[in-house]
Amino acid sequence: MIQHFSYKPLFENSQIPGWSIQFFFQQQRYHAEYYKDGRIQFIGTTPSAEQLATVEKMIHELMLFHVYE
């Protein structure tokens, strides 16, 4: 489960979509950029190949809840 999820716009102009996100997953801190097309680009540490699909699904759900609703 993702914990301590936070996001902020990548650009000062809020009309341009893109967000910087941070969260913890299994006691590891991650930082990524989330783009309008749903692409997630991890910066630094990336979840393992086995965890990646699960983490991305949780991020999409959180972004839908926080940004798009």
mmCIF file of C-alpha atoms in Angstrom:
data_model
loop_
_atom_site.group_PDB
_atom_site.id
_atom_site.type_symbol
_atom_site.label_atom_id
_atom_site.label_comp_id
_atom_site.label_asym_id
_atom_site.label_seq_id
_atom_site.Cartn_x
_atom_site.Cartn_y
_atom_site.Cartn_z
ATOM 1 C CA MET A 1 0.000 0.000 0.000
ATOM 2 C CA ILE A 2 1.202 3.497 -0.820
ATOM 3 C CA GLN A 3 1.639 5.773 2.180
ATOM 4 C CA HIS A 4 2.249 9.517 2.620
ATOM 5 C CA PHE A 5 1.262 10.290 -0.971
ATOM 6 C CA SER A 6 1.757 13.918 -1.987
ATOM 7 C CA TYR A 7 1.673 15.768 -5.285
ATOM 8 C CA LYS A 8 2.272 19.262 -6.621
ATOM 9 C CA PRO A 9 2.106 20.809 -10.102
ATOM 10 C CA LEU A 10 5.247 20.598 -12.218
ATOM 11 C CA PHE A 11 4.591 24.006 -13.749
ATOM 12 C CA GLU A 12 3.601 27.370 -12.279
ATOM 13 C CA ASN A 13 0.912 27.705 -14.925
ATOM 14 C CA SER A 14 -1.752 25.316 -13.648
ATOM 15 C CA GLN A 15 -3.175 25.074 -17.185
ATOM 16 C CA ILE A 16 -0.202 22.876 -18.123
ATOM 17 C CA PRO A 17 -0.811 19.381 -16.720
ATOM 18 C CA GLY A 18 1.923 17.446 -14.976
ATOM 19 C CA TRP A 19 2.627 16.677 -11.344
ATOM 20 C CA SER A 20 5.543 15.825 -9.139
ATOM 21 C CA ILE A 21 4.580 12.984 -6.808
ATOM 22 C CA GLN A 22 6.207 11.476 -3.734
ATOM 23 C CA PHE A 23 5.214 8.486 -1.660
ATOM 24 C CA PHE A 24 6.409 5.548 0.401
ATOM 25 C CA PHE A 25 5.884 1.942 -0.669
ATOM 26 C CA GLN A 26 7.159 -0.938 1.474
ATOM 27 C CA GLN A 27 9.268 1.448 3.565
ATOM 28 C CA GLN A 28 11.004 2.885 0.485
ATOM 29 C CA ARG A 29 10.589 6.513 -0.603
ATOM 30 C CA TYR A 30 9.874 7.183 -4.282
ATOM 31 C CA HIS A 31 9.742 10.342 -6.342
ATOM 32 C CA ALA A 32 8.213 10.506 -9.820
ATOM 33 C CA GLU A 33 6.582 12.755 -12.362
ATOM 34 C CA TYR A 34 3.027 12.032 -13.481
ATOM 35 C CA TYR A 35 1.934 13.321 -16.884
ATOM 36 C CA LYS A 36 -1.502 14.035 -18.354
ATOM 37 C CA ASP A 37 -1.341 10.955 -20.587
ATOM 38 C CA GLY A 38 -0.912 8.735 -17.504
ATOM 39 C CA ARG A 39 2.799 8.196 -18.031
ATOM 40 C CA ILE A 40 4.825 7.900 -14.834
ATOM 41 C CA GLN A 41 8.543 8.665 -14.901
ATOM 42 C CA PHE A 42 10.373 7.640 -11.739
ATOM 43 C CA ILE A 43 13.254 9.800 -10.598
ATOM 44 C CA GLY A 44 15.981 7.890 -8.821
ATOM 45 C CA THR A 45 14.768 4.673 -7.226
ATOM 46 C CA THR A 46 12.256 2.639 -9.223
ATOM 47 C CA PRO A 47 10.053 -0.151 -7.835
ATOM 48 C CA SER A 48 11.154 -3.665 -8.757
ATOM 49 C CA ALA A 49 9.796 -5.214 -11.941
ATOM 50 C CA GLU A 50 7.403 -7.375 -9.878
ATOM 51 C CA GLN A 51 6.045 -4.338 -8.003
ATOM 52 C CA LEU A 52 5.930 -1.821 -10.857
ATOM 53 C CA ALA A 53 2.489 -2.680 -12.276
ATOM 54 C CA THR A 54 0.929 -2.696 -8.797
ATOM 55 C CA VAL A 55 2.496 0.637 -7.833
ATOM 56 C CA GLU A 56 1.479 2.285 -11.105
ATOM 57 C CA LYS A 57 -2.125 1.114 -10.676
ATOM 58 C CA MET A 58 -2.251 2.587 -7.153
ATOM 59 C CA ILE A 59 -0.760 5.882 -8.387
ATOM 60 C CA HIS A 60 -3.366 6.133 -11.170
ATOM 61 C CA GLU A 61 -6.166 5.561 -8.649
ATOM 62 C CA LEU A 62 -4.782 8.202 -6.278
ATOM 63 C CA MET A 63 -4.346 10.751 -9.049
ATOM 64 C CA LEU A 64 -7.906 10.157 -10.269
ATOM 65 C CA PHE A 65 -9.166 10.738 -6.751
ATOM 66 C CA HIS A 66 -7.043 13.821 -5.916
ATOM 67 C CA VAL A 67 -6.639 15.620 -9.242
ATOM 68 C CA TYR A 68 -9.390 14.635 -11.622
ATOM 69 C CA GLU A 69 -12.425 14.465 -9.301
#
